[in-house]
Amino acid sequence: TSAIAMKLGLVPFHFWFPEVLQGSPLITGLLLSTAMKLPPITLLFMTSPSLNTTLLTTMAILSTALGGWMGLNQTQIRKILAFSSISHLGWMAIIIIYNPKLTLLNFYLYALMTATVFLTLNSIKAMKLSTLMTAWTKVPALNAMLLLTLLSLAGLPPLTGFLPKWLIIQELTKQDMAPTATIISLLSLLGLFFYLRLAYCTTITLPPHTTNHMKLWHTNKPTNVLVAILATMSIT
């Protein structure tokens, strides 16, 4: 379990993930955050009846807490998304023993929303919050999709990202783990704060001082169509 947790980036084996994601291009970061996590989650899914409940629950709560807490003071978007991934992994790990199918549902929706965010950021060439602030006047439609996707990733109702968290809280309550469900729900509010900050940055209008994002948006049509489709799926 500890070896798989290290591969996933669960606390306390998370140290490598934010730094690696920060030093990677956005497309590589997308693969690290989604496709590379599928094999270890599959192993946990297959061995879920024999997993240690206390160990996984402890790592899940710590991951949710640290993912939210460490993301608060970040200005690099890739590091924010890395701590977001750690926080979401906490939700997946806490329920995999009781209802493995919910973990897969959570992972599929997380991968869909994360792919939308990474591909959108790659289209507008945004790496920092300051760069993100200049994109609203250039590509308002793309920023609107990014805004809704970030809110969905935060788990705000009635967007799609709220569904797995709601189902996980229900399942934990059925397993007589209402205090645990309450703790992880409150800790997820830390993550909600930096999601809202990211969403707020997409609506701020500053004088543009970067490259012509509108030109980039028009000259990358295949990627833009894919971003639009993923965004529609992830917020409805």
PDB file of C-alpha atoms in Angstrom:
ATOM      1  CA  THR A   1       0.000   0.000   0.000  1.00  0.00           C
ATOM      2  CA  SER A   2       2.822   2.403   0.816  1.00  0.00           C
ATOM      3  CA  ALA A   3       4.556   1.654  -2.492  1.00  0.00           C
ATOM      4  CA  ILE A   4       1.378   2.343  -4.466  1.00  0.00           C
ATOM      5  CA  ALA A   5       0.773   5.477  -2.389  1.00  0.00           C
ATOM      6  CA  MET A   6       4.257   6.693  -3.359  1.00  0.00           C
ATOM      7  CA  LYS A   7       3.446   6.136  -7.026  1.00  0.00           C
ATOM      8  CA  LEU A   8       0.157   8.037  -6.646  1.00  0.00           C
ATOM      9  CA  GLY A   9       1.621  10.878  -4.600  1.00  0.00           C
ATOM     10  CA  LEU A  10      -0.441  10.380  -1.456  1.00  0.00           C
ATOM     11  CA  VAL A  11       0.758  12.024   1.758  1.00  0.00           C
ATOM     12  CA  PRO A  12       3.349  11.389   3.222  1.00  0.00           C
ATOM     13  CA  PHE A  13       4.882  10.210  -0.089  1.00  0.00           C
ATOM     14  CA  HIS A  14       3.841  13.301  -2.027  1.00  0.00           C
ATOM     15  CA  PHE A  15       7.090  15.308  -2.070  1.00  0.00           C
ATOM     16  CA  TRP A  16       8.121  14.368  -5.610  1.00  0.00           C
ATOM     17  CA  PHE A  17       4.850  15.176  -7.356  1.00  0.00           C
ATOM     18  CA  PRO A  18       4.508  19.020  -7.092  1.00  0.00           C
ATOM     19  CA  GLU A  19       8.135  19.602  -8.089  1.00  0.00           C
ATOM     20  CA  VAL A  20       8.009  17.197 -11.026  1.00  0.00           C
ATOM     21  CA  LEU A  21       4.733  18.669 -12.269  1.00  0.00           C
ATOM     22  CA  GLN A  22       6.083  22.211 -11.933  1.00  0.00           C
ATOM     23  CA  GLY A  23       9.101  21.355 -14.084  1.00  0.00           C
ATOM     24  CA  SER A  24       7.075  19.595 -16.790  1.00  0.00           C
ATOM     25  CA  PRO A  25       5.281  20.991 -19.863  1.00  0.00           C
ATOM     26  CA  LEU A  26       1.508  21.183 -19.582  1.00  0.00           C
ATOM     27  CA  ILE A  27       0.858  18.135 -21.769  1.00  0.00           C
ATOM     28  CA  THR A  28       3.354  16.061 -19.761  1.00  0.00           C
ATOM     29  CA  GLY A  29       1.735  17.362 -16.580  1.00  0.00           C
ATOM     30  CA  LEU A  30      -1.643  16.246 -17.909  1.00  0.00           C
ATOM     31  CA  LEU A  31      -0.330  12.706 -18.421  1.00  0.00           C
ATOM     32  CA  LEU A  32       1.268  12.676 -14.952  1.00  0.00           C
ATOM     33  CA  SER A  33      -1.979  13.823 -13.337  1.00  0.00           C
ATOM     34  CA  THR A  34      -4.303  11.417 -15.162  1.00  0.00           C
ATOM     35  CA  ALA A  35      -2.956   8.503 -17.231  1.00  0.00           C
ATOM     36  CA  MET A  36      -0.010   7.722 -14.928  1.00  0.00           C
ATOM     37  CA  LYS A  37      -2.339   7.392 -11.945  1.00  0.00           C
ATOM     38  CA  LEU A  38      -4.616   4.814 -13.563  1.00  0.00           C
ATOM     39  CA  PRO A  39      -2.329   1.741 -13.064  1.00  0.00           C
ATOM     40  CA  PRO A  40      -1.775   2.265  -9.287  1.00  0.00           C
ATOM     41  CA  ILE A  41      -5.467   3.033  -8.760  1.00  0.00           C
ATOM     42  CA  THR A  42      -6.287  -0.170 -10.668  1.00  0.00           C
ATOM     43  CA  LEU A  43      -3.983  -2.113  -8.317  1.00  0.00           C
ATOM     44  CA  LEU A  44      -5.718  -0.598  -5.290  1.00  0.00           C
ATOM     45  CA  PHE A  45      -9.085  -1.437  -6.862  1.00  0.00           C
ATOM     46  CA  MET A  46      -8.098  -5.085  -7.368  1.00  0.00           C
ATOM     47  CA  THR A  47      -6.694  -5.465  -3.827  1.00  0.00           C
ATOM     48  CA  SER A  48      -9.341  -3.349  -2.062  1.00  0.00           C
ATOM     49  CA  PRO A  49     -10.779  -6.222   0.094  1.00  0.00           C
ATOM     50  CA  SER A  50      -7.376  -6.780   1.753  1.00  0.00           C
ATOM     51  CA  LEU A  51      -6.280  -3.168   2.265  1.00  0.00           C
ATOM     52  CA  ASN A  52      -5.607  -1.682   5.690  1.00  0.00           C
ATOM     53  CA  THR A  53      -8.533   0.601   6.524  1.00  0.00           C
ATOM     54  CA  THR A  54      -6.741   2.681   9.159  1.00  0.00           C
ATOM     55  CA  LEU A  55      -3.690   3.284   6.978  1.00  0.00           C
ATOM     56  CA  LEU A  56      -5.674   4.366   3.927  1.00  0.00           C
ATOM     57  CA  THR A  57      -8.051   6.560   5.935  1.00  0.00           C
ATOM     58  CA  THR A  58      -5.126   8.318   7.633  1.00  0.00           C
ATOM     59  CA  MET A  59      -3.331   8.944   4.330  1.00  0.00           C
ATOM     60  CA  ALA A  60      -6.584  10.119   2.727  1.00  0.00           C
ATOM     61  CA  ILE A  61      -7.328  12.695   5.442  1.00  0.00           C
ATOM     62  CA  LEU A  62      -3.719  13.927   5.456  1.00  0.00           C
ATOM     63  CA  SER A  63      -3.747  14.204   1.647  1.00  0.00           C
ATOM     64  CA  THR A  64      -6.952  16.253   1.644  1.00  0.00           C
ATOM     65  CA  ALA A  65      -5.597  18.535   4.382  1.00  0.00           C
ATOM     66  CA  LEU A  66      -2.136  19.045   2.892  1.00  0.00           C
ATOM     67  CA  GLY A  67      -3.419  19.371  -0.684  1.00  0.00           C
ATOM     68  CA  GLY A  68      -5.689  22.225   0.368  1.00  0.00           C
ATOM     69  CA  TRP A  69      -3.274  23.874   2.781  1.00  0.00           C
ATOM     70  CA  MET A  70      -0.200  23.879   0.515  1.00  0.00           C
ATOM     71  CA  GLY A  71      -2.160  25.153  -2.471  1.00  0.00           C
ATOM     72  CA  LEU A  72      -3.205  28.351  -0.713  1.00  0.00           C
ATOM     73  CA  ASN A  73       0.031  30.332  -1.151  1.00  0.00           C
ATOM     74  CA  GLN A  74       0.981  29.174  -4.659  1.00  0.00           C
ATOM     75  CA  THR A  75       1.197  31.442  -7.698  1.00  0.00           C
ATOM     76  CA  GLN A  76       2.326  28.778 -10.182  1.00  0.00           C
ATOM     77  CA  ILE A  77      -0.720  27.162 -11.785  1.00  0.00           C
ATOM     78  CA  ARG A  78       0.965  23.784 -12.242  1.00  0.00           C
ATOM     79  CA  LYS A  79       1.797  23.563  -8.534  1.00  0.00           C
ATOM     80  CA  ILE A  80      -1.781  24.498  -7.662  1.00  0.00           C
ATOM     81  CA  LEU A  81      -3.028  21.691  -9.903  1.00  0.00           C
ATOM     82  CA  ALA A  82      -0.505  19.299  -8.310  1.00  0.00           C
ATOM     83  CA  PHE A  83      -1.832  19.979  -4.813  1.00  0.00           C
ATOM     84  CA  SER A  84      -5.347  19.771  -6.235  1.00  0.00           C
ATOM     85  CA  SER A  85      -4.501  16.271  -7.477  1.00  0.00           C
ATOM     86  CA  ILE A  86      -3.215  15.273  -4.025  1.00  0.00           C
ATOM     87  CA  SER A  87      -6.439  16.526  -2.452  1.00  0.00           C
ATOM     88  CA  HIS A  88      -8.614  14.594  -4.915  1.00  0.00           C
ATOM     89  CA  LEU A  89      -6.592  11.451  -4.326  1.00  0.00           C
ATOM     90  CA  GLY A  90      -7.526  11.708  -0.662  1.00  0.00           C
ATOM     91  CA  TRP A  91     -11.214  11.438  -1.603  1.00  0.00           C
ATOM     92  CA  MET A  92     -10.486   8.433  -3.812  1.00  0.00           C
ATOM     93  CA  ALA A  93      -8.397   6.634  -1.195  1.00  0.00           C
ATOM     94  CA  ILE A  94     -10.873   7.034   1.655  1.00  0.00           C
ATOM     95  CA  ILE A  95     -13.718   5.267  -0.151  1.00  0.00           C
ATOM     96  CA  ILE A  96     -11.886   2.552  -2.117  1.00  0.00           C
ATOM     97  CA  ILE A  97     -12.278  -0.071   0.635  1.00  0.00           C
ATOM     98  CA  TYR A  98     -16.010   0.460   1.099  1.00  0.00           C
ATOM     99  CA  ASN A  99     -17.087   1.149  -2.498  1.00  0.00           C
ATOM    100  CA  PRO A 100     -14.329   0.760  -5.134  1.00  0.00           C
ATOM    101  CA  LYS A 101     -16.668   1.734  -7.968  1.00  0.00           C
ATOM    102  CA  LEU A 102     -17.058   5.194  -6.432  1.00  0.00           C
ATOM    103  CA  THR A 103     -13.277   5.587  -6.564  1.00  0.00           C
ATOM    104  CA  LEU A 104     -13.298   4.819 -10.287  1.00  0.00           C
ATOM    105  CA  LEU A 105     -16.176   7.240 -10.870  1.00  0.00           C
ATOM    106  CA  ASN A 106     -14.292   9.946  -8.978  1.00  0.00           C
ATOM    107  CA  PHE A 107     -11.121   9.245 -10.958  1.00  0.00           C
ATOM    108  CA  TYR A 108     -12.871   9.325 -14.342  1.00  0.00           C
ATOM    109  CA  LEU A 109     -14.559  12.646 -13.605  1.00  0.00           C
ATOM    110  CA  TYR A 110     -11.344  14.083 -12.147  1.00  0.00           C
ATOM    111  CA  ALA A 111      -9.390  13.008 -15.255  1.00  0.00           C
ATOM    112  CA  LEU A 112     -12.008  14.579 -17.529  1.00  0.00           C
ATOM    113  CA  MET A 113     -11.994  17.917 -15.708  1.00  0.00           C
ATOM    114  CA  THR A 114      -8.206  17.984 -15.316  1.00  0.00           C
ATOM    115  CA  ALA A 115      -7.729  17.285 -19.026  1.00  0.00           C
ATOM    116  CA  THR A 116      -9.998  20.237 -19.808  1.00  0.00           C
ATOM    117  CA  VAL A 117      -8.023  22.566 -17.516  1.00  0.00           C
ATOM    118  CA  PHE A 118      -4.594  21.498 -18.804  1.00  0.00           C
ATOM    119  CA  LEU A 119      -5.589  21.694 -22.474  1.00  0.00           C
ATOM    120  CA  THR A 120      -7.175  25.108 -21.934  1.00  0.00           C
ATOM    121  CA  LEU A 121      -4.070  26.427 -20.177  1.00  0.00           C
ATOM    122  CA  ASN A 122      -1.955  25.001 -22.985  1.00  0.00           C
ATOM    123  CA  SER A 123      -4.100  26.826 -25.554  1.00  0.00           C
ATOM    124  CA  ILE A 124      -3.784  30.214 -23.859  1.00  0.00           C
ATOM    125  CA  LYS A 125      -0.153  29.576 -22.777  1.00  0.00           C
ATOM    126  CA  ALA A 126      -0.855  30.390 -19.125  1.00  0.00           C
ATOM    127  CA  MET A 127       1.652  29.224 -16.509  1.00  0.00           C
ATOM    128  CA  LYS A 128       1.121  31.793 -13.729  1.00  0.00           C
ATOM    129  CA  LEU A 129      -1.836  33.581 -12.205  1.00  0.00           C
ATOM    130  CA  SER A 130      -0.574  36.878 -13.628  1.00  0.00           C
ATOM    131  CA  THR A 131      -0.655  35.415 -17.150  1.00  0.00           C
ATOM    132  CA  LEU A 132      -4.117  34.017 -16.596  1.00  0.00           C
ATOM    133  CA  MET A 133      -5.422  37.471 -15.705  1.00  0.00           C
ATOM    134  CA  THR A 134      -4.560  38.836 -19.151  1.00  0.00           C
ATOM    135  CA  ALA A 135      -6.450  36.200 -21.134  1.00  0.00           C
ATOM    136  CA  TRP A 136     -10.039  37.272 -20.392  1.00  0.00           C
ATOM    137  CA  THR A 137     -10.255  40.035 -23.001  1.00  0.00           C
ATOM    138  CA  LYS A 138      -8.466  37.910 -25.594  1.00  0.00           C
ATOM    139  CA  VAL A 139     -10.410  34.643 -25.396  1.00  0.00           C
ATOM    140  CA  PRO A 140     -13.573  35.241 -23.331  1.00  0.00           C
ATOM    141  CA  ALA A 141     -15.339  32.045 -24.471  1.00  0.00           C
ATOM    142  CA  LEU A 142     -12.385  29.857 -23.525  1.00  0.00           C
ATOM    143  CA  ASN A 143     -12.012  31.602 -20.181  1.00  0.00           C
ATOM    144  CA  ALA A 144     -15.700  31.120 -19.453  1.00  0.00           C
ATOM    145  CA  MET A 145     -15.297  27.376 -20.026  1.00  0.00           C
ATOM    146  CA  LEU A 146     -12.192  27.370 -17.821  1.00  0.00           C
ATOM    147  CA  LEU A 147     -14.100  29.213 -15.089  1.00  0.00           C
ATOM    148  CA  LEU A 148     -16.917  26.641 -15.037  1.00  0.00           C
ATOM    149  CA  THR A 149     -14.485  23.724 -15.192  1.00  0.00           C
ATOM    150  CA  LEU A 150     -12.505  25.054 -12.211  1.00  0.00           C
ATOM    151  CA  LEU A 151     -15.703  25.467 -10.205  1.00  0.00           C
ATOM    152  CA  SER A 152     -16.681  21.915 -11.159  1.00  0.00           C
ATOM    153  CA  LEU A 153     -13.244  20.674 -10.074  1.00  0.00           C
ATOM    154  CA  ALA A 154     -13.802  22.462  -6.768  1.00  0.00           C
ATOM    155  CA  GLY A 155     -16.974  20.432  -6.242  1.00  0.00           C
ATOM    156  CA  LEU A 156     -19.498  23.254  -6.236  1.00  0.00           C
ATOM    157  CA  PRO A 157     -23.102  22.168  -6.860  1.00  0.00           C
ATOM    158  CA  PRO A 158     -24.816  21.785  -9.276  1.00  0.00           C
ATOM    159  CA  LEU A 159     -21.717  21.150 -11.416  1.00  0.00           C
ATOM    160  CA  THR A 160     -20.440  17.650 -12.173  1.00  0.00           C
ATOM    161  CA  GLY A 161     -17.562  17.691  -9.679  1.00  0.00           C
ATOM    162  CA  PHE A 162     -20.016  17.786  -6.781  1.00  0.00           C
ATOM    163  CA  LEU A 163     -21.493  14.365  -7.678  1.00  0.00           C
ATOM    164  CA  PRO A 164     -18.625  12.063  -6.556  1.00  0.00           C
ATOM    165  CA  LYS A 165     -18.094  13.981  -3.314  1.00  0.00           C
ATOM    166  CA  TRP A 166     -21.790  13.777  -2.511  1.00  0.00           C
ATOM    167  CA  LEU A 167     -21.850  10.022  -3.172  1.00  0.00           C
ATOM    168  CA  ILE A 168     -18.671   9.471  -1.110  1.00  0.00           C
ATOM    169  CA  ILE A 169     -20.124  11.391   1.853  1.00  0.00           C
ATOM    170  CA  GLN A 170     -23.319   9.313   1.599  1.00  0.00           C
ATOM    171  CA  GLU A 171     -21.347   6.053   1.526  1.00  0.00           C
ATOM    172  CA  LEU A 172     -19.173   7.056   4.498  1.00  0.00           C
ATOM    173  CA  THR A 173     -22.322   7.918   6.441  1.00  0.00           C
ATOM    174  CA  LYS A 174     -23.771   4.473   5.656  1.00  0.00           C
ATOM    175  CA  GLN A 175     -20.555   2.904   6.992  1.00  0.00           C
ATOM    176  CA  ASP A 176     -21.029   4.741  10.343  1.00  0.00           C
ATOM    177  CA  MET A 177     -18.140   7.104   9.515  1.00  0.00           C
ATOM    178  CA  ALA A 178     -20.035  10.375   9.787  1.00  0.00           C
ATOM    179  CA  PRO A 179     -17.214  12.090  11.778  1.00  0.00           C
ATOM    180  CA  THR A 180     -14.684  11.115   9.086  1.00  0.00           C
ATOM    181  CA  ALA A 181     -17.020  12.376   6.366  1.00  0.00           C
ATOM    182  CA  THR A 182     -17.403  15.666   8.246  1.00  0.00           C
ATOM    183  CA  ILE A 183     -13.635  16.080   8.664  1.00  0.00           C
ATOM    184  CA  ILE A 184     -12.795  15.429   5.012  1.00  0.00           C
ATOM    185  CA  SER A 185     -15.642  17.712   3.884  1.00  0.00           C
ATOM    186  CA  LEU A 186     -14.349  20.571   6.022  1.00  0.00           C
ATOM    187  CA  LEU A 187     -10.774  20.010   4.859  1.00  0.00           C
ATOM    188  CA  SER A 188     -11.899  20.189   1.236  1.00  0.00           C
ATOM    189  CA  LEU A 189     -12.949  23.796   1.888  1.00  0.00           C
ATOM    190  CA  LEU A 190      -9.237  24.686   1.897  1.00  0.00           C
ATOM    191  CA  GLY A 191      -9.010  23.459  -1.677  1.00  0.00           C
ATOM    192  CA  LEU A 192     -12.181  25.330  -2.554  1.00  0.00           C
ATOM    193  CA  PHE A 193     -10.448  28.593  -1.634  1.00  0.00           C
ATOM    194  CA  PHE A 194      -7.656  28.310  -4.197  1.00  0.00           C
ATOM    195  CA  TYR A 195     -10.065  27.019  -6.845  1.00  0.00           C
ATOM    196  CA  LEU A 196     -12.137  30.141  -6.327  1.00  0.00           C
ATOM    197  CA  ARG A 197      -8.964  32.252  -6.543  1.00  0.00           C
ATOM    198  CA  LEU A 198      -8.096  30.601  -9.860  1.00  0.00           C
ATOM    199  CA  ALA A 199     -11.647  31.128 -11.107  1.00  0.00           C
ATOM    200  CA  TYR A 200     -11.490  34.767  -9.991  1.00  0.00           C
ATOM    201  CA  CYS A 201      -8.241  35.277 -11.909  1.00  0.00           C
ATOM    202  CA  THR A 202      -9.940  34.113 -15.106  1.00  0.00           C
ATOM    203  CA  THR A 203     -12.441  36.979 -14.818  1.00  0.00           C
ATOM    204  CA  ILE A 204      -9.985  39.803 -14.042  1.00  0.00           C
ATOM    205  CA  THR A 205      -9.175  42.151 -16.892  1.00  0.00           C
ATOM    206  CA  LEU A 206      -5.647  43.569 -16.983  1.00  0.00           C
ATOM    207  CA  PRO A 207      -3.842  45.353 -19.851  1.00  0.00           C
ATOM    208  CA  PRO A 208      -2.423  42.555 -22.006  1.00  0.00           C
ATOM    209  CA  HIS A 209       1.348  42.287 -21.935  1.00  0.00           C
ATOM    210  CA  THR A 210       1.833  38.807 -23.360  1.00  0.00           C
ATOM    211  CA  THR A 211       1.501  37.269 -26.808  1.00  0.00           C
ATOM    212  CA  ASN A 212      -1.648  37.540 -28.873  1.00  0.00           C
ATOM    213  CA  HIS A 213      -3.804  34.842 -27.275  1.00  0.00           C
ATOM    214  CA  MET A 214      -6.586  35.370 -29.808  1.00  0.00           C
ATOM    215  CA  LYS A 215      -4.178  34.470 -32.584  1.00  0.00           C
ATOM    216  CA  LEU A 216      -3.152  31.345 -30.684  1.00  0.00           C
ATOM    217  CA  TRP A 217      -6.806  30.440 -30.171  1.00  0.00           C
ATOM    218  CA  HIS A 218      -7.597  30.688 -33.888  1.00  0.00           C
ATOM    219  CA  THR A 219      -4.485  28.883 -35.116  1.00  0.00           C
ATOM    220  CA  ASN A 220      -4.924  25.810 -32.912  1.00  0.00           C
ATOM    221  CA  LYS A 221      -8.385  24.694 -33.992  1.00  0.00           C
ATOM    222  CA  PRO A 222      -8.162  20.877 -33.425  1.00  0.00           C
ATOM    223  CA  THR A 223      -7.054  21.365 -29.814  1.00  0.00           C
ATOM    224  CA  ASN A 224      -9.698  24.038 -29.279  1.00  0.00           C
ATOM    225  CA  VAL A 225     -12.476  21.737 -30.481  1.00  0.00           C
ATOM    226  CA  LEU A 226     -11.255  19.039 -28.085  1.00  0.00           C
ATOM    227  CA  VAL A 227     -11.129  21.564 -25.215  1.00  0.00           C
ATOM    228  CA  ALA A 228     -14.686  22.689 -25.947  1.00  0.00           C
ATOM    229  CA  ILE A 229     -15.990  19.092 -25.988  1.00  0.00           C
ATOM    230  CA  LEU A 230     -14.200  18.166 -22.732  1.00  0.00           C
ATOM    231  CA  ALA A 231     -15.380  21.354 -21.035  1.00  0.00           C
ATOM    232  CA  THR A 232     -18.982  20.661 -22.001  1.00  0.00           C
ATOM    233  CA  MET A 233     -18.741  17.106 -20.628  1.00  0.00           C
ATOM    234  CA  SER A 234     -17.049  18.160 -17.399  1.00  0.00           C
ATOM    235  CA  ILE A 235     -19.517  20.871 -16.379  1.00  0.00           C
ATOM    236  CA  THR A 236     -22.824  19.243 -17.335  1.00  0.00           C
TER     237      THR A 236
END
